[in-house]
Amino acid sequence: MRFQESANSDFFESLQGKRISSHLLKACLLLLALLVVLQAEEVAAQSPGDTYVVKQGDTLASIAAELDVPLEVLAATNQLTDPNALNVGQILLLPPGAARRTVIARPGDTIRSIAEREGLPDLRLAILNNSTPAARLFPGQPIRLMRDSAPTPTPFGSVQIVNVPSTIVQGQAGWLEAEVDRPLALEASWNGAPLGIRPLAIIGKEEAEGEATVWGGYVPIAASLEPGVYSLSLSYQATSGVTVSRSFPVFVQGQVFAVQNIRLPADKDELIEQEISQAELDYLMPVWSRTVTPIQWRSPFLLPLQSAFPTTSPYGVRRNYNSGQYFSYHTGQDFAAPGGSPVLAPADGIVTLAEPLTVRGISVILDHGAGLFTGYWHLQEALVGPGETVQAGDPIGLVGTTGRSTGEHLHWELRIYGVAVDPMPFLKRPLLAVPSTVDLEANEDTEKEQ
Ligand SMILES: [Zn+2]
């Protein structure tokens, strides 16, 4: 795209103090826009030459919000001097990197009315937004038009639509979705290791008669996984007995994590300490690796504390114990909450573990279904017992400093299929998008039979 090229060269020239022009201003704005877009959790594929057709009720501000670019950048890209002078049908150029990920609901909007306006299947839009087609929306509410990555409709065999994330950031969980046109057991694997995908919904098909099953699941990426290109495979057994499979490349994008040196008291024998850590991990692995429990939650996670205490150690921090003899990464988020503060369930779930452990101290683990578990370590006391069902906001324990802990804090951990990922994005991201109108029990039965 011409604009982008000239903007870049102008910018670098300007660093040498050669000249200042109106191009420079545009370049700075553009760079700002690119930074904003790059910092967003979802990095949309750059499609130069994208345009947007102005619709009834649009303002430059609403379009800028939908595109997630600064208003000034959109105005500059289109050389608009009066932001109020927009005409219905007018074609706007999108700044590089911009893509319509969301639309803003207008007064009286439902998922269905937006779907009609955008020419999208209403149930697909409902699934994307964890809603139902008839749901009334608040004016101003953002409605997602696409998933973390643009859909890649590469059908193979009975698999009609495959939506594989093209990029997943180290330490985060990507989302995989596939649509199949007949009952079959779809399997997914990441570099050869199985992923716990499951049938989520049965939807009526657009063009043809019949139904399709939407399968979905997370692709959790450990903070320790080397950045690079990995292979995600989908497979199923055809009626002929032949295994039909396809692999997709997924890029794991690196992230910069801080490094922390932790000194353990010298009286503890390092080797014994490592053996204890490993034994405890071995004990917990089967607890948080199950994928049989149906999805327990319907909305984004709550903070597991009553208020936002400062983070003392974020997820992913590289840890050196006693001068690098034991290298690992921090598998959760530490909050500096005072001892005795109530720890709350962030979402509905089932207590799978509540007991004292050597390293983690008094611990609680919740199973939220679909292979997603949360853990709470170093508690003063557990307020729940194994097998109990909890709802979002229920107290499950009290903050303490039991186990291998240097002070009172809450360690909050989130694991998917046993892989610890950053729990913080789960406080805001739309979670598994299961429309409440779908009979999930039927799906669960189907899965068990297979
Ligand atoms: Zn911690």
Coordinates of C-alpha atoms and ligand atoms in Angstrom, one line a residue:
M1 CA 0.0 0.0 0.0
R2 CA 1.5 3.3 -1.1
F3 CA 0.5 5.2 2.0
Q4 CA 2.2 2.8 4.4
E5 CA 5.4 2.7 2.4
S6 CA 5.8 6.5 2.3
A7 CA 4.8 6.8 5.9
N8 CA 7.6 4.4 7.0
S9 CA 10.3 6.1 5.0
D10 CA 9.2 9.5 6.2
F11 CA 9.3 8.4 9.7
F12 CA 12.8 7.1 9.6
E13 CA 14.0 10.2 7.8
S14 CA 12.5 12.3 10.4
L15 CA 14.5 10.6 13.1
Q16 CA 17.6 12.0 11.5
G17 CA 16.1 15.5 11.7
K18 CA 16.1 16.0 8.0
R19 CA 12.7 17.4 7.5
I20 CA 9.3 17.8 9.1
S21 CA 6.3 17.5 6.9
S22 CA 2.6 16.8 7.1
H23 CA 3.6 13.3 6.1
L24 CA 5.4 13.0 9.4
L25 CA 2.3 13.8 11.3
K26 CA 0.4 11.2 9.3
A27 CA 3.2 8.7 9.9
C28 CA 3.2 9.3 13.6
L29 CA -0.5 8.8 13.8
L30 CA -0.3 5.7 11.6
L31 CA 2.5 4.3 13.8
L32 CA 0.3 5.0 16.8
A33 CA -2.5 3.2 15.2
L34 CA -0.3 0.3 14.3
L35 CA 0.9 0.1 17.9
V36 CA -2.6 0.1 19.2
V37 CA -3.6 -2.6 16.8
L38 CA -0.5 -4.7 17.6
Q39 CA -1.0 -4.3 21.3
A40 CA -4.6 -5.6 21.0
E41 CA -5.0 -9.2 22.0
E42 CA -6.1 -10.1 18.6
V43 CA -3.8 -9.1 15.8
A44 CA -5.9 -9.1 12.6
A45 CA -4.3 -10.1 9.4
Q46 CA -3.3 -7.0 7.5
S47 CA -5.2 -6.6 4.3
P48 CA -4.2 -3.6 2.4
G49 CA -6.8 -1.8 0.4
D50 CA -9.7 -2.7 2.7
T51 CA -12.6 -0.3 2.6
Y52 CA -15.6 0.4 4.6
V53 CA -19.0 1.5 3.2
V54 CA -20.7 4.1 5.4
K55 CA -24.1 2.9 6.6
Q56 CA -27.1 4.8 8.0
G57 CA -26.4 5.9 11.6
D58 CA -22.6 5.7 11.3
T59 CA -20.4 8.4 12.6
L60 CA -16.6 8.7 12.1
A61 CA -16.3 8.0 15.8
S62 CA -18.4 4.9 15.7
I63 CA -16.5 3.6 12.7
A64 CA -13.2 4.3 14.4
A65 CA -14.3 2.5 17.5
E66 CA -15.4 -0.5 15.4
L67 CA -12.1 -0.6 13.6
D68 CA -10.1 0.0 16.8
V69 CA -8.1 2.8 15.3
P70 CA -7.8 6.4 16.6
L71 CA -10.3 8.8 15.1
E72 CA -7.5 11.1 13.8
V73 CA -5.9 8.2 11.9
L74 CA -9.1 7.3 10.2
A75 CA -9.7 11.0 9.3
A76 CA -6.1 11.4 8.1
T77 CA -6.2 8.2 6.0
N78 CA -9.3 9.6 4.2
Q79 CA -8.2 13.2 4.2
L80 CA -11.4 14.2 6.0
T81 CA -11.3 17.7 7.4
D82 CA -14.9 17.6 8.7
P83 CA -15.6 14.4 10.6
N84 CA -19.4 15.2 10.5
A85 CA -19.5 15.3 6.7
L86 CA -20.2 11.6 6.1
N87 CA -22.6 10.3 3.5
V88 CA -24.4 7.0 3.5
G89 CA -22.7 4.8 0.8
Q90 CA -19.4 6.8 1.1
I91 CA -16.4 4.5 0.8
L92 CA -13.7 5.0 3.4
L93 CA -10.1 3.6 3.1
L94 CA -9.1 1.6 6.2
P95 CA -5.7 2.3 7.7
P96 CA -3.2 -0.6 7.4
G97 CA -3.8 -3.2 10.0
A98 CA -7.4 -2.2 10.6
A99 CA -10.1 -4.7 10.3
R100 CA -13.6 -4.7 11.5
R101 CA -13.6 -7.0 14.5
T102 CA -16.6 -5.6 16.2
V103 CA -19.7 -3.5 15.5
I104 CA -21.3 -1.3 18.0
A105 CA -25.0 -2.1 18.8
R106 CA -27.5 0.6 18.1
P107 CA -30.7 1.3 20.1
G108 CA -33.2 -1.6 19.6
D109 CA -30.5 -3.9 18.1
T110 CA -30.6 -7.7 18.6
I111 CA -28.0 -10.1 17.4
R112 CA -30.4 -11.0 14.6
S113 CA -30.8 -7.4 13.4
I114 CA -27.0 -6.9 13.3
A115 CA -26.5 -10.3 11.5
E116 CA -29.0 -9.1 8.9
R117 CA -27.3 -5.8 8.5
E118 CA -23.9 -7.4 8.2
G119 CA -25.0 -10.3 6.0
L120 CA -23.9 -12.9 8.5
P121 CA -25.7 -16.1 9.8
D122 CA -27.4 -15.0 13.0
L123 CA -26.6 -18.2 15.0
R124 CA -22.9 -17.9 14.1
L125 CA -22.9 -14.3 15.4
A126 CA -24.7 -15.4 18.5
I127 CA -22.2 -18.2 19.2
L128 CA -19.3 -15.7 18.7
N129 CA -20.9 -13.4 21.3
N130 CA -22.0 -15.9 23.8
S131 CA -25.6 -14.9 23.2
T132 CA -28.8 -15.8 21.4
P133 CA -30.1 -14.4 18.1
A134 CA -33.1 -12.7 19.8
A135 CA -31.1 -11.2 22.7
R136 CA -31.7 -7.5 23.1
L137 CA -28.5 -5.5 23.2
F138 CA -27.5 -2.4 25.0
P139 CA -26.9 0.6 22.7
G140 CA -23.1 0.9 22.5
Q141 CA -22.4 -2.7 23.3
P142 CA -19.6 -4.1 21.2
I143 CA -20.5 -7.2 19.2
R144 CA -17.7 -9.4 17.8
L145 CA -17.8 -10.1 14.1
M146 CA -14.9 -12.6 14.1
R147 CA -12.8 -14.8 16.2
D148 CA -9.2 -14.4 17.3
S149 CA -8.1 -15.0 13.7
A150 CA -9.9 -14.7 10.4
P151 CA -11.7 -17.9 9.6
T152 CA -9.8 -20.2 7.3
P153 CA -12.5 -22.1 5.4
T154 CA -10.4 -25.1 4.4
P155 CA -12.9 -28.0 4.3
F156 CA -11.6 -31.5 4.3
G157 CA -13.8 -34.6 4.2
S158 CA -16.8 -34.1 6.5
V159 CA -15.1 -31.0 8.2
Q160 CA -16.7 -28.0 6.7
I161 CA -15.2 -25.0 8.4
V162 CA -11.9 -25.0 10.3
N163 CA -11.1 -21.9 12.3
V164 CA -7.5 -22.4 13.5
P165 CA -5.6 -19.5 15.2
S166 CA -2.8 -18.5 12.9
T167 CA -0.8 -17.0 15.9
I168 CA -0.9 -17.7 19.6
V169 CA 1.1 -15.7 22.1
Q170 CA 3.4 -17.6 24.4
G171 CA 1.6 -18.3 27.7
Q172 CA -1.9 -17.8 26.3
A173 CA -4.6 -20.0 25.0
G174 CA -5.8 -19.9 21.4
W175 CA -9.2 -21.1 20.3
L176 CA -9.9 -23.8 17.7
E177 CA -13.2 -24.4 16.1
A178 CA -14.5 -26.8 13.4
E179 CA -17.9 -27.5 11.9
V180 CA -18.8 -31.0 10.8
D181 CA -21.8 -32.1 8.8
R182 CA -22.3 -35.6 10.3
P183 CA -21.9 -37.2 13.8
L184 CA -18.2 -38.2 14.1
A185 CA -15.5 -38.1 16.7
L186 CA -13.2 -35.3 15.8
E187 CA -9.8 -35.2 17.4
A188 CA -7.2 -32.5 17.6
S189 CA -3.6 -32.6 18.5
W190 CA -0.9 -30.0 19.1
N191 CA 2.6 -31.2 18.0
G192 CA 1.4 -34.8 18.5
A193 CA -0.2 -34.3 21.9
P194 CA -4.0 -34.6 22.1
L195 CA -6.2 -31.5 22.7
G196 CA -9.5 -31.9 24.5
I197 CA -11.8 -30.5 21.9
R198 CA -15.5 -31.3 22.2
P199 CA -18.9 -30.7 20.5
L200 CA -20.3 -27.4 21.6
A201 CA -23.5 -26.8 19.6
I202 CA -25.6 -28.1 16.8
I203 CA -26.6 -25.5 14.3
G204 CA -29.0 -25.4 11.4
K205 CA -27.1 -25.0 8.1
E206 CA -27.5 -22.0 6.0
E207 CA -27.7 -23.2 2.4
A208 CA -28.5 -26.9 2.6
E209 CA -31.0 -28.8 4.7
G210 CA -29.6 -30.5 7.8
E211 CA -27.5 -29.7 10.8
A212 CA -23.8 -29.2 11.6
T213 CA -22.0 -29.8 14.8
V214 CA -19.7 -27.1 16.0
W215 CA -16.6 -28.5 17.8
G216 CA -14.3 -26.3 19.8
G217 CA -11.6 -26.2 22.3
Y218 CA -8.6 -24.3 23.6
V219 CA -5.0 -24.6 22.4
P220 CA -3.0 -23.8 25.6
I221 CA 0.5 -22.6 25.0
A222 CA 3.0 -22.8 28.0
A223 CA 5.2 -19.8 28.7
S224 CA 8.2 -22.1 28.3
L225 CA 7.3 -23.2 24.7
E226 CA 9.9 -21.9 22.3
P227 CA 8.5 -19.4 19.8
G228 CA 8.2 -20.8 16.3
V229 CA 5.8 -22.6 13.9
Y230 CA 4.0 -25.6 15.3
S231 CA 1.5 -28.1 13.8
L232 CA -2.1 -28.4 14.8
S233 CA -3.8 -31.4 13.4
L234 CA -7.5 -32.4 13.1
S235 CA -8.5 -36.0 12.4
Y236 CA -11.5 -38.3 12.4
Q237 CA -12.2 -41.8 11.3
A238 CA -14.2 -42.1 8.1
T239 CA -17.0 -44.7 7.7
S240 CA -14.6 -46.7 5.6
G241 CA -12.2 -46.9 8.6
V242 CA -9.6 -44.7 7.0
T243 CA -8.3 -41.8 9.2
V244 CA -8.8 -38.5 7.6
S245 CA -6.6 -35.8 8.9
R246 CA -5.2 -32.4 8.1
S247 CA -2.5 -30.2 9.7
F248 CA -2.4 -26.5 10.1
P249 CA 0.7 -24.3 10.9
V250 CA 0.3 -22.2 14.0
F251 CA 2.9 -19.5 14.9
V252 CA 3.7 -19.2 18.6
Q253 CA 4.7 -15.6 19.1
G254 CA 7.3 -14.9 21.8
Q255 CA 6.7 -12.7 24.8
V256 CA 9.2 -10.9 27.0
F257 CA 9.0 -12.2 30.6
A258 CA 10.8 -10.8 33.5
V259 CA 13.4 -12.8 35.4
Q260 CA 13.3 -13.2 39.1
N261 CA 15.9 -14.6 41.4
I262 CA 14.5 -16.3 44.5
R263 CA 16.6 -17.4 47.4
L264 CA 15.4 -20.3 49.4
P265 CA 16.7 -20.8 52.9
A266 CA 20.1 -22.6 52.9
D267 CA 19.0 -25.2 55.3
K268 CA 16.8 -26.9 52.7
D269 CA 18.6 -29.4 50.5
E270 CA 18.2 -28.3 46.9
L271 CA 18.0 -31.8 45.5
I272 CA 15.4 -33.0 48.0
E273 CA 13.4 -29.8 47.3
Q274 CA 13.3 -30.6 43.6
E275 CA 12.3 -34.2 44.2
I276 CA 9.4 -32.9 46.4
S277 CA 8.3 -30.4 43.7
Q278 CA 8.3 -33.1 41.0
A279 CA 6.4 -35.5 43.2
E280 CA 3.8 -32.9 43.9
L281 CA 3.5 -32.0 40.2
D282 CA 3.1 -35.7 39.4
Y283 CA 0.4 -36.0 42.0
L284 CA -1.5 -33.0 40.6
M285 CA -1.2 -33.7 36.9
P286 CA -4.0 -36.3 36.7
V287 CA -6.2 -33.9 38.8
W288 CA -6.1 -31.1 36.4
S289 CA -5.7 -33.0 33.1
R290 CA -9.2 -34.3 32.8
T291 CA -11.5 -33.1 30.1
V292 CA -14.7 -35.0 30.9
T293 CA -16.6 -32.4 32.9
P294 CA -19.1 -30.4 30.9
I295 CA -18.7 -26.6 30.7
Q296 CA -19.7 -25.1 34.0
W297 CA -19.5 -21.4 33.2
R298 CA -21.4 -18.9 31.0
S299 CA -19.6 -15.6 31.4
P300 CA -16.1 -14.1 31.8
F301 CA -14.3 -15.0 35.0
L302 CA -14.4 -12.8 38.1
L303 CA -11.3 -11.7 40.0
P304 CA -10.8 -14.4 42.7
L305 CA -10.6 -11.7 45.3
Q306 CA -13.0 -9.0 46.6
S307 CA -10.8 -6.2 45.3
A308 CA -7.9 -5.7 43.0
F309 CA -4.8 -6.3 45.2
P310 CA -1.5 -5.4 43.5
T311 CA 0.2 -8.2 41.5
T312 CA 3.5 -9.1 43.2
S313 CA 4.5 -11.6 40.5
P314 CA 2.7 -12.0 37.2
Y315 CA 2.3 -15.1 35.2
G316 CA 5.3 -16.2 33.1
V317 CA 8.1 -14.7 35.1
R318 CA 11.2 -16.8 34.7
R319 CA 12.4 -18.0 38.1
N320 CA 15.9 -18.8 39.2
Y321 CA 16.0 -20.6 42.5
N322 CA 19.3 -20.0 44.4
S323 CA 21.4 -18.7 41.5
G324 CA 20.0 -20.6 38.6
Q325 CA 20.1 -24.1 40.0
Y326 CA 16.4 -24.5 39.3
F327 CA 15.0 -22.8 36.3
S328 CA 11.2 -22.5 35.8
Y329 CA 8.5 -20.1 35.0
H330 CA 5.8 -18.7 37.3
T331 CA 2.7 -20.7 36.5
G332 CA 0.2 -18.2 37.9
Q333 CA -0.6 -14.7 39.1
D334 CA 0.4 -13.6 42.6
F335 CA -1.8 -11.0 44.4
A336 CA -0.6 -9.3 47.5
A337 CA -3.8 -9.8 49.5
P338 CA -3.5 -9.8 53.3
G339 CA -3.9 -13.0 55.2
G340 CA -7.5 -14.0 55.9
S341 CA -8.9 -12.2 52.8
P342 CA -11.6 -14.4 51.2
V343 CA -10.7 -16.2 48.0
L344 CA -13.7 -16.3 45.6
A345 CA -14.5 -18.8 42.9
P346 CA -14.1 -16.9 39.6
A347 CA -16.6 -19.0 37.8
D348 CA -19.0 -21.9 38.4
G349 CA -17.1 -25.2 39.0
I350 CA -16.6 -28.3 41.0
V351 CA -14.0 -28.6 43.7
T352 CA -11.6 -31.4 42.7
L353 CA -9.0 -30.9 45.4
A354 CA -8.9 -29.2 48.8
E355 CA -6.0 -30.3 51.0
P356 CA -2.6 -29.3 52.3
L357 CA 0.4 -29.9 49.9
T358 CA 4.1 -29.6 50.7
V359 CA 5.1 -27.0 48.2
R360 CA 1.7 -25.3 47.4
G361 CA 0.5 -25.3 51.0
I362 CA -3.3 -25.5 51.6
S363 CA -4.6 -25.7 48.1
V364 CA -8.0 -25.7 46.3
I365 CA -8.5 -26.8 42.7
L366 CA -11.7 -26.1 40.8
D367 CA -12.8 -27.9 37.6
H368 CA -14.7 -25.5 35.4
G369 CA -15.3 -28.1 32.7
A370 CA -14.0 -28.6 29.1
G371 CA -10.5 -29.2 30.5
L372 CA -10.2 -25.8 32.3
F373 CA -9.1 -25.8 35.9
T374 CA -8.1 -23.0 38.4
G375 CA -5.9 -23.5 41.4
Y376 CA -5.4 -21.5 44.6
W377 CA -2.2 -22.1 46.6
H378 CA -0.7 -21.1 50.0
L379 CA -4.2 -20.6 51.7
Q380 CA -4.6 -20.2 55.4
E381 CA -7.7 -22.3 55.2
A382 CA -9.9 -24.1 52.6
L383 CA -13.6 -23.4 52.9
V384 CA -14.8 -26.1 50.5
G385 CA -14.3 -29.8 50.1
P386 CA -13.8 -32.1 47.2
G387 CA -16.9 -32.8 45.1
E388 CA -18.7 -29.6 46.2
T389 CA -20.2 -27.4 43.5
V390 CA -19.4 -23.8 43.7
Q391 CA -20.8 -20.7 41.9
A392 CA -19.0 -17.7 40.7
G393 CA -18.3 -15.4 43.7
D394 CA -18.6 -18.2 46.3
P395 CA -15.8 -18.0 49.0
I396 CA -13.6 -21.1 48.6
G397 CA -10.8 -20.3 51.0
L398 CA -8.8 -17.6 52.9
V399 CA -5.4 -16.1 51.8
G400 CA -2.4 -17.3 53.8
T401 CA 1.2 -18.2 53.5
T402 CA 1.3 -22.0 53.8
G403 CA 3.7 -24.2 51.9
R404 CA 6.7 -22.8 50.0
S405 CA 5.8 -19.2 50.3
T406 CA 7.7 -16.1 51.5
G407 CA 4.7 -14.1 52.7
E408 CA 1.0 -13.8 52.6
H409 CA -0.4 -13.8 49.1
L410 CA -2.8 -15.5 46.7
H411 CA -1.3 -17.6 43.9
W412 CA -4.0 -18.0 41.2
E413 CA -3.4 -20.5 38.5
L414 CA -5.3 -21.5 35.4
R415 CA -4.6 -24.7 33.6
I416 CA -6.1 -26.1 30.4
Y417 CA -5.5 -29.8 29.7
G418 CA -2.8 -29.5 32.3
V419 CA -0.9 -26.6 30.7
A420 CA -0.6 -23.5 32.9
V421 CA -1.6 -20.3 30.9
D422 CA -2.0 -16.7 31.9
P423 CA -5.2 -16.4 33.9
M424 CA -5.6 -12.7 33.5
P425 CA -7.0 -12.6 29.9
F426 CA -9.9 -14.8 31.1
L427 CA -11.2 -11.9 33.2
K428 CA -12.3 -10.1 30.0
R429 CA -12.3 -12.5 27.0
P430 CA -15.5 -14.0 25.9
L431 CA -15.2 -17.6 27.0
L432 CA -16.5 -20.7 25.3
A433 CA -19.3 -19.4 23.3
V434 CA -22.2 -21.7 23.9
P435 CA -25.7 -20.4 23.1
S436 CA -28.0 -21.2 26.0
T437 CA -30.7 -22.4 23.6
V438 CA -28.6 -25.5 22.7
D439 CA -29.3 -28.7 24.5
L440 CA -25.8 -29.4 25.7
E441 CA -26.7 -32.6 27.5
A442 CA -27.5 -34.2 24.2
N443 CA -24.0 -33.3 23.0
E444 CA -22.4 -34.7 26.1
D445 CA -24.2 -38.0 25.6
T446 CA -23.0 -38.1 22.0
E447 CA -19.5 -37.6 23.1
K448 CA -19.6 -40.3 25.7
E449 CA -20.9 -42.8 23.1
Q450 CA -18.0 -42.1 20.8
Ligands
ZN1 ZN 2.8 -17.6 42.7

